[in-house]
CSV table of C-alpha atoms in Angstrom, one decimal:
chain,number,residue,atom,x,y,z
A,1,UNK,CA,-89.2,55.1,-17.5
A,2,UNK,CA,-86.2,55.9,-19.7
A,3,UNK,CA,-84.1,56.3,-16.1
A,4,UNK,CA,-86.3,53.2,-14.9
A,5,UNK,CA,-84.2,50.9,-17.5
A,6,UNK,CA,-81.0,52.7,-17.0
A,7,UNK,CA,-81.5,51.9,-13.0
A,8,UNK,CA,-83.0,48.2,-13.4
A,9,UNK,CA,-80.6,47.6,-15.9
A,10,UNK,CA,-77.1,48.9,-13.4
A,11,UNK,CA,-78.8,46.9,-10.5
A,12,UNK,CA,-79.1,44.1,-12.8
A,13,UNK,CA,-75.2,44.1,-13.4
A,14,UNK,CA,-74.0,45.1,-10.1
A,15,UNK,CA,-76.6,43.5,-7.6
A,16,UNK,CA,-75.8,39.8,-8.9
A,17,UNK,CA,-71.9,40.6,-8.4
A,18,UNK,CA,-72.4,41.0,-5.2
A,19,UNK,CA,-75.0,38.3,-4.8
A,20,UNK,CA,-73.1,35.6,-6.3
A,21,UNK,CA,-69.6,36.0,-3.0
A,22,UNK,CA,-73.0,36.4,-0.8
A,23,UNK,CA,-74.4,33.0,-2.2
A,24,UNK,CA,-71.6,30.7,-2.3
A,25,UNK,CA,-70.2,32.4,0.9
A,26,UNK,CA,-73.8,30.2,2.3
A,27,UNK,CA,-74.5,34.3,3.9
A,28,UNK,CA,-77.7,34.6,1.4
A,29,UNK,CA,-79.6,36.1,4.4
A,30,UNK,CA,-77.5,38.9,4.8
A,31,UNK,CA,-79.8,40.7,2.0
A,32,UNK,CA,-82.5,40.6,5.0
A,33,UNK,CA,-80.1,42.5,7.5
A,34,UNK,CA,-79.3,44.8,5.4
A,35,UNK,CA,-82.5,45.8,3.6
A,36,UNK,CA,-83.7,46.1,7.6
A,37,UNK,CA,-81.0,48.3,8.2
A,38,UNK,CA,-82.0,50.6,4.6
A,39,UNK,CA,-85.5,50.9,6.5
A,40,UNK,CA,-84.1,52.3,9.9
A,41,UNK,CA,-81.4,54.9,8.5
A,42,UNK,CA,-84.3,55.6,5.8
A,43,UNK,CA,-86.1,56.6,9.5
A,44,UNK,CA,-83.8,58.5,10.5
A,45,UNK,CA,-82.6,59.9,7.3
A,46,UNK,CA,-86.7,61.1,7.4
A,47,UNK,CA,-86.5,62.2,11.1
A,48,UNK,CA,-83.4,64.7,10.9
A,49,UNK,CA,-84.8,65.7,7.6
A,50,UNK,CA,-81.6,64.4,5.7
A,51,UNK,CA,-81.6,62.4,2.5
A,52,UNK,CA,-82.9,59.1,3.3
A,53,UNK,CA,-80.9,56.9,0.8
A,54,UNK,CA,-77.6,58.7,2.8
A,55,UNK,CA,-78.9,57.5,6.2
A,56,UNK,CA,-79.7,53.9,4.3
A,57,UNK,CA,-76.2,53.8,3.2
A,58,UNK,CA,-74.9,54.8,7.1
A,59,UNK,CA,-77.2,52.3,8.4
A,60,UNK,CA,-76.3,49.6,5.9
A,61,UNK,CA,-72.1,50.5,6.2
A,62,UNK,CA,-72.7,50.2,10.1
A,63,UNK,CA,-74.7,47.0,10.0
A,64,UNK,CA,-72.8,44.9,7.4
A,65,UNK,CA,-69.9,45.9,9.4
A,66,UNK,CA,-71.7,44.8,12.5
A,67,UNK,CA,-72.2,41.3,11.1
A,68,UNK,CA,-69.2,40.4,9.8
A,69,UNK,CA,-67.2,41.4,13.6
A,70,UNK,CA,-70.0,39.0,14.9
A,71,UNK,CA,-69.6,36.4,12.8
A,72,UNK,CA,-65.2,36.2,13.3
A,73,UNK,CA,-66.2,36.4,17.0
A,74,UNK,CA,-68.5,33.2,16.3
A,75,UNK,CA,-67.5,31.3,12.6
A,76,UNK,CA,-68.9,28.0,13.5
A,77,UNK,CA,-71.7,30.3,13.4
A,78,UNK,CA,-72.1,33.0,11.0
A,79,UNK,CA,-75.4,32.5,10.4
A,80,UNK,CA,-76.4,34.0,14.0
A,81,UNK,CA,-74.4,37.3,13.7
A,82,UNK,CA,-77.3,38.1,11.2
A,83,UNK,CA,-80.4,36.5,12.8
A,84,UNK,CA,-78.7,38.8,15.3
A,85,UNK,CA,-78.3,42.0,13.2
A,86,UNK,CA,-81.7,41.1,12.0
A,87,UNK,CA,-83.6,41.9,15.0
A,88,UNK,CA,-82.0,44.6,16.0
A,89,UNK,CA,-82.2,46.4,12.9
A,90,UNK,CA,-86.3,45.1,12.7
A,91,UNK,CA,-86.4,46.6,15.9
A,92,UNK,CA,-84.9,49.9,15.8
A,93,UNK,CA,-86.7,50.6,12.0
A,94,UNK,CA,-90.1,49.6,13.7
A,95,UNK,CA,-89.7,52.1,16.8
A,96,UNK,CA,-88.6,55.0,14.4
A,97,UNK,CA,-91.1,54.9,11.8
A,98,UNK,CA,-93.3,55.8,14.9
A,99,UNK,CA,-91.7,59.3,14.8
A,100,UNK,CA,-91.7,60.0,11.4
A,101,UNK,CA,-94.4,62.6,9.5
A,102,UNK,CA,-94.4,61.6,5.9
A,103,UNK,CA,-95.4,58.0,6.5
A,104,UNK,CA,-95.6,58.1,2.4
A,105,UNK,CA,-91.6,58.2,1.9
A,106,UNK,CA,-91.3,56.0,3.8
A,107,UNK,CA,-93.2,53.7,2.5
A,108,UNK,CA,-92.2,53.5,-1.0
A,109,UNK,CA,-88.2,52.8,0.5
A,110,UNK,CA,-90.4,49.3,1.5
A,111,UNK,CA,-91.7,48.2,-2.6
A,112,UNK,CA,-89.3,50.8,-3.9
A,113,UNK,CA,-90.7,53.7,-6.6
A,114,UNK,CA,-88.1,53.3,-9.8
A,115,UNK,CA,-90.3,54.5,-12.0
A,116,UNK,CA,-90.1,57.6,-9.9
A,117,UNK,CA,-86.3,57.9,-8.6
A,118,UNK,CA,-85.2,61.6,-9.0
A,119,UNK,CA,-81.6,62.6,-11.0
A,120,UNK,CA,-79.7,62.5,-7.9
A,121,UNK,CA,-80.4,59.1,-6.9
A,122,UNK,CA,-80.0,57.9,-10.7
A,123,UNK,CA,-76.4,59.7,-10.0
A,124,UNK,CA,-76.1,57.8,-7.3
A,125,UNK,CA,-77.0,54.6,-9.1
A,126,UNK,CA,-74.4,55.0,-11.3
A,127,UNK,CA,-71.5,55.9,-9.0
A,128,UNK,CA,-72.0,52.8,-7.1
A,129,UNK,CA,-72.8,50.9,-10.4
A,130,UNK,CA,-69.0,52.1,-11.5
A,131,UNK,CA,-67.2,51.3,-7.7
A,132,UNK,CA,-68.9,48.1,-7.8
A,133,UNK,CA,-68.1,46.8,-11.4
A,134,UNK,CA,-64.6,47.9,-11.0
A,135,UNK,CA,-64.3,46.3,-7.2
A,136,UNK,CA,-65.8,43.3,-9.0
A,137,UNK,CA,-62.8,43.2,-11.8
A,138,UNK,CA,-59.6,44.0,-9.9
A,139,UNK,CA,-60.5,41.5,-7.4
A,140,UNK,CA,-61.9,39.0,-9.3
A,141,UNK,CA,-59.3,36.3,-8.0
A,142,UNK,CA,-59.6,37.7,-4.5
A,143,UNK,CA,-63.0,37.1,-3.7
A,144,UNK,CA,-63.6,34.0,-5.7
A,145,UNK,CA,-60.8,32.2,-3.3
A,146,UNK,CA,-63.1,33.6,0.0
A,147,UNK,CA,-66.3,32.6,-1.6
A,148,UNK,CA,-65.2,29.0,-1.5
A,149,UNK,CA,-62.3,28.6,1.3
A,150,UNK,CA,-61.4,32.3,3.8
A,151,UNK,CA,-59.2,29.5,5.6
A,152,UNK,CA,-57.6,28.2,2.0
A,153,UNK,CA,-57.8,31.8,1.1
A,154,UNK,CA,-55.1,32.6,4.0
A,155,UNK,CA,-52.6,30.1,2.9
A,156,UNK,CA,-52.8,31.6,-0.5
A,157,UNK,CA,-51.9,34.9,0.8
A,158,UNK,CA,-54.9,37.0,0.3
A,159,UNK,CA,-55.3,39.4,2.3
A,160,UNK,CA,-58.6,37.9,3.7
A,161,UNK,CA,-60.0,40.7,6.3
A,162,UNK,CA,-59.4,43.3,3.9
A,163,UNK,CA,-61.2,41.5,0.7
A,164,UNK,CA,-64.2,40.9,3.5
A,165,UNK,CA,-64.4,44.7,4.5
A,166,UNK,CA,-63.8,46.2,1.0
A,167,UNK,CA,-66.5,43.5,0.1
A,168,UNK,CA,-68.7,44.3,2.8
A,169,UNK,CA,-69.0,48.3,2.1
A,170,UNK,CA,-69.9,47.7,-1.3
A,171,UNK,CA,-73.0,45.1,-0.1
A,172,UNK,CA,-73.8,48.0,2.2
A,173,UNK,CA,-74.2,51.0,-0.8
A,174,UNK,CA,-75.5,48.2,-3.3
A,175,UNK,CA,-78.6,47.2,-0.7
A,176,UNK,CA,-79.0,51.0,0.4
A,177,UNK,CA,-79.4,52.2,-3.2
A,178,UNK,CA,-81.4,48.8,-4.7
A,179,UNK,CA,-83.5,49.5,-1.9
A,180,UNK,CA,-84.8,53.1,-3.1
A,181,UNK,CA,-85.6,51.4,-6.3
A,182,UNK,CA,-86.5,48.2,-6.2
A,183,UNK,CA,-87.5,48.0,-2.2
A,184,UNK,CA,-86.1,47.4,1.2
A,185,UNK,CA,-88.5,43.4,1.4
A,186,UNK,CA,-87.5,43.0,-2.1
A,187,UNK,CA,-83.8,43.4,-2.6
A,188,UNK,CA,-82.6,40.3,-0.6
A,189,UNK,CA,-84.8,37.9,-3.1
A,190,UNK,CA,-82.6,39.5,-6.3
A,191,UNK,CA,-79.3,39.0,-4.7
A,192,UNK,CA,-80.3,35.6,-4.0
A,193,UNK,CA,-82.9,34.0,-6.9
A,194,UNK,CA,-81.0,35.1,-10.2
A,195,UNK,CA,-77.5,33.1,-8.5
A,196,UNK,CA,-79.5,30.3,-7.3
A,197,UNK,CA,-80.5,30.0,-10.6
A,198,UNK,CA,-77.0,30.4,-12.4
A,199,UNK,CA,-75.3,27.9,-10.4
A,200,UNK,CA,-78.2,25.4,-11.8
A,201,UNK,CA,-76.8,25.2,-15.0
A,202,UNK,CA,-72.8,26.9,-14.5
A,203,UNK,CA,-69.7,25.0,-14.2
A,204,UNK,CA,-67.7,28.0,-12.5
A,205,UNK,CA,-67.6,30.8,-10.8
A,206,UNK,CA,-66.8,33.5,-14.1
A,207,UNK,CA,-69.6,31.2,-15.3
A,208,UNK,CA,-72.3,31.8,-12.5
A,209,UNK,CA,-71.4,35.9,-12.5
A,210,UNK,CA,-72.1,36.1,-16.5
A,211,UNK,CA,-75.0,33.9,-16.1
A,212,UNK,CA,-76.6,35.2,-12.7
A,213,UNK,CA,-76.3,39.5,-14.9
A,214,UNK,CA,-77.8,37.5,-17.8
A,215,UNK,CA,-80.5,36.3,-15.6
A,216,UNK,CA,-81.4,39.8,-13.9
A,217,UNK,CA,-80.7,41.3,-16.5
A,218,UNK,CA,-84.0,39.8,-18.7
A,219,UNK,CA,-86.0,39.5,-15.5
A,220,UNK,CA,-85.9,43.9,-15.2
A,221,UNK,CA,-86.6,44.6,-18.2
A,222,UNK,CA,-89.5,42.2,-19.0
A,223,UNK,CA,-90.7,43.3,-15.1
A,224,UNK,CA,-90.6,47.1,-16.1
A,225,UNK,CA,-92.4,46.6,-19.5
A,226,UNK,CA,-95.0,44.9,-17.5
A,227,UNK,CA,-95.8,47.5,-14.8
A,228,UNK,CA,-95.4,49.9,-17.3
A,229,UNK,CA,-98.1,48.0,-20.1
A,230,UNK,CA,-100.0,46.5,-17.4
A,231,UNK,CA,-103.1,47.8,-15.9
A,232,UNK,CA,-106.2,46.7,-13.7
A,233,UNK,CA,-108.8,48.4,-12.7
A,234,UNK,CA,-106.3,51.6,-13.3
A,235,UNK,CA,-103.8,50.6,-10.7
A,236,UNK,CA,-100.7,49.2,-12.3
A,237,UNK,CA,-98.4,46.5,-11.1
A,238,UNK,CA,-95.8,47.3,-9.2
A,239,UNK,CA,-91.7,47.1,-10.4
A,240,UNK,CA,-90.0,45.8,-7.6
A,241,UNK,CA,-92.6,43.1,-6.9
A,242,UNK,CA,-92.9,41.9,-11.0
A,243,UNK,CA,-88.9,41.6,-11.1
A,244,UNK,CA,-88.7,38.8,-8.2
A,245,UNK,CA,-91.7,37.1,-9.4
A,246,UNK,CA,-90.5,36.8,-12.6
A,247,UNK,CA,-87.2,35.8,-11.0
A,248,UNK,CA,-89.3,32.8,-9.4
A,249,UNK,CA,-90.5,31.9,-12.7
A,250,UNK,CA,-87.3,31.7,-13.7
A,251,UNK,CA,-85.6,29.5,-11.3
A,252,UNK,CA,-88.6,27.2,-11.2
A,253,UNK,CA,-88.5,26.8,-14.7
A,254,UNK,CA,-84.7,26.6,-15.2
A,255,UNK,CA,-85.1,23.7,-12.5
A,256,UNK,CA,-88.1,21.9,-14.3
A,257,UNK,CA,-86.2,22.1,-17.1
A,258,UNK,CA,-82.8,20.7,-15.9
A,259,UNK,CA,-84.9,17.8,-14.0
A,260,UNK,CA,-86.3,16.8,-17.7
A,261,UNK,CA,-82.8,16.9,-19.3
A,262,UNK,CA,-81.4,14.8,-16.8
A,263,UNK,CA,-84.1,12.7,-17.4
């Protein structure tokens, strides 16, 4: 359980850091595209008998770069690039999953297995977390500029292409690691919901990041605690699903309280 809390807390920090830029750039659905890409990578990894997380990382990076490439070709329809890659990844994951012998391993990536992660996966999460946190700090201004207006960022001297490339890689590896722990079908929710909640009470880019991290932290801690202690007919709650439901409840409560205060 100590591993679960450590990994959960690290993810509660880095996922909102990535999610803030994604939401503000109106690319919220990219998490879905990459989570399905991770499933395709996991399938390929299991078929070739290599670490499925490594397969997920490679697949997510390729998918993220493909989204960015298509988005550059048709910038006025950026959401189309996500839909195309999502469709391709869903199809590929569906085809490859039919060749997997150990279905249990594949299923563990669907909804995650944060309480049964290996030492190697813990180390990978720590490394990815350090990279994402340092990158977010060093590229804070650049990420803020491209989050609101890429054209203005270019005029301000920001190398938008380079920043987008770095951010794309960071997003891909974050989704890959998070898919193993909280689940490929759930990670996109964790990337969006805490940020959407934070936006309602924040007045600046910095506040959005800080408050979304705080929201995610408490949601992860509460979700893990509930999934560990609550048992119904001998079965426990799924950590990933529990965390996301708490995040959605937090969003609804924040919206309700904000409306009451306005009145």
